[in-house]
Amino acid sequence: MHMIDTQHFKEMLESEKMVLEKELATVARKNPDQKGDWEATENDGDKDTADEAEVADSMEMFERNQAVTNELEIRLQEVNDALSRIEDGTYGTCVFSGKQIELERLEANPAAKTCIAHMND
Ligand SMILES: [Zn+2]
């Protein structure tokens, strides 16, 4: 059996994590009450002079930020889970079949939890 170079994937995951956190910081702030949770912000910074159109804009901005935040949070969670699997030595194993996940699949998505045969399960 071919050994997985976890160091290589750990580097990929850690750099993706940095990018995700940087992107999250542009649309959200960290929830101080819950570790790992992010809250979308309105990101307008000019509330005092808001007229109706600006309020609508800022609602729209908030909704958009919320959608982006959710997506980024989900991906960040997957990346963090993959990093934990590297730590506990279970990284690179399909959760369905227990087989080693193909290296090309991990190269495309280092947070993958399944082999190619089970990627849509
Ligand atoms: Zn599998």
Coordinates of C-alpha atoms and ligand atoms in Angstrom, one line a residue:
M1 CA 0.0 0.0 0.0
H2 CA 1.3 3.4 -1.0
M3 CA 1.7 5.7 2.0
I4 CA 0.1 9.1 1.8
D5 CA 2.4 12.1 2.2
T6 CA 0.3 13.7 4.9
Q7 CA 2.8 16.6 5.3
H8 CA 2.1 17.6 1.7
F9 CA -1.7 17.6 2.2
K10 CA -1.4 19.3 5.6
E11 CA 0.4 22.2 3.9
M12 CA -2.4 22.4 1.3
L13 CA -5.1 22.3 4.0
E14 CA -3.3 24.9 6.1
S15 CA -2.9 27.3 3.2
E16 CA -6.5 26.8 2.2
K17 CA -7.6 27.5 5.8
M18 CA -5.7 30.8 5.8
V19 CA -7.4 31.9 2.6
L20 CA -10.8 30.9 4.0
E21 CA -10.3 32.8 7.2
K22 CA -9.1 35.8 5.3
E23 CA -12.2 35.7 3.1
L24 CA -14.4 35.1 6.1
A25 CA -13.0 38.2 7.8
T26 CA -14.2 40.3 4.8
V27 CA -17.8 39.3 5.2
A28 CA -18.1 38.2 8.9
R29 CA -16.7 38.5 12.3
K30 CA -15.8 35.7 14.7
N31 CA -18.6 34.9 17.1
P32 CA -17.0 35.5 20.6
D33 CA -19.5 33.1 22.3
Q34 CA -18.9 30.1 20.1
K35 CA -15.5 28.9 18.9
G36 CA -15.2 28.4 15.2
D37 CA -18.5 30.2 14.5
W38 CA -18.7 33.3 12.3
E39 CA -21.4 35.9 12.0
A40 CA -22.1 37.8 8.8
T41 CA -21.7 41.6 9.0
E42 CA -23.5 44.3 7.1
N43 CA -20.1 45.7 6.1
D44 CA -21.4 49.2 5.2
G45 CA -20.0 51.3 7.9
D46 CA -22.2 54.4 7.2
K47 CA -25.4 53.7 9.1
D48 CA -26.1 57.3 10.3
T49 CA -26.9 58.7 6.9
A50 CA -28.7 55.7 5.6
D51 CA -31.8 56.5 3.6
E52 CA -34.3 53.8 2.5
A53 CA -32.3 52.8 -0.5
E54 CA -29.1 52.4 1.6
V55 CA -31.0 50.4 4.1
A56 CA -32.2 48.1 1.3
D57 CA -28.6 47.9 0.0
S58 CA -27.3 47.0 3.4
M59 CA -29.9 44.3 3.9
E60 CA -28.9 42.9 0.6
M61 CA -25.3 43.1 1.5
F62 CA -26.0 41.4 4.8
E63 CA -27.9 38.6 3.1
R64 CA -25.2 38.1 0.5
N65 CA -22.5 38.1 3.3
Q66 CA -24.6 35.6 5.2
A67 CA -24.7 33.2 2.2
V68 CA -21.0 33.6 1.5
T69 CA -20.3 33.2 5.3
N70 CA -22.2 29.9 5.3
E71 CA -20.4 28.5 2.3
L72 CA -17.0 29.5 3.7
E73 CA -17.8 28.1 7.1
I74 CA -18.8 24.8 5.7
R75 CA -15.6 24.5 3.7
L76 CA -13.5 25.7 6.7
Q77 CA -15.2 23.0 8.8
E78 CA -14.2 20.3 6.2
V79 CA -10.7 21.6 6.1
N80 CA -10.5 21.6 9.9
D81 CA -11.9 18.0 10.0
A82 CA -9.3 16.9 7.5
L83 CA -6.5 18.5 9.6
S84 CA -7.8 16.6 12.7
R85 CA -7.8 13.3 10.7
I86 CA -4.1 14.0 9.9
E87 CA -3.5 14.5 13.6
D88 CA -5.2 11.2 14.6
G89 CA -3.8 9.2 11.8
T90 CA -7.0 8.5 9.9
Y91 CA -6.5 10.9 7.0
G92 CA -7.0 9.7 3.5
T93 CA -9.3 6.8 4.3
C94 CA -12.8 6.6 2.7
V95 CA -15.5 6.8 5.4
F96 CA -17.7 4.3 3.4
S97 CA -15.3 1.6 2.2
G98 CA -12.3 2.2 4.5
K99 CA -10.1 2.2 1.4
Q100 CA -7.3 4.6 0.8
I101 CA -8.6 7.6 -1.1
E102 CA -7.0 8.1 -4.5
L103 CA -4.1 10.6 -4.5
E104 CA -5.4 12.5 -7.5
R105 CA -8.7 13.0 -5.6
L106 CA -6.8 14.3 -2.6
E107 CA -4.8 16.6 -4.8
A108 CA -8.1 18.0 -6.2
N109 CA -9.7 18.2 -2.8
P110 CA -7.4 17.5 0.2
A111 CA -10.4 17.6 2.5
A112 CA -12.1 14.7 0.7
K113 CA -13.6 12.1 3.0
T114 CA -14.4 9.4 0.4
C115 CA -12.8 7.6 -2.4
I116 CA -13.8 8.3 -6.0
A117 CA -16.3 5.4 -6.0
H118 CA -18.2 6.9 -3.0
M119 CA -17.8 10.6 -3.8
N120 CA -21.5 11.1 -4.5
D121 CA -22.8 9.1 -1.5
Ligands
ZN1 ZN -15.0 4.3 -0.7

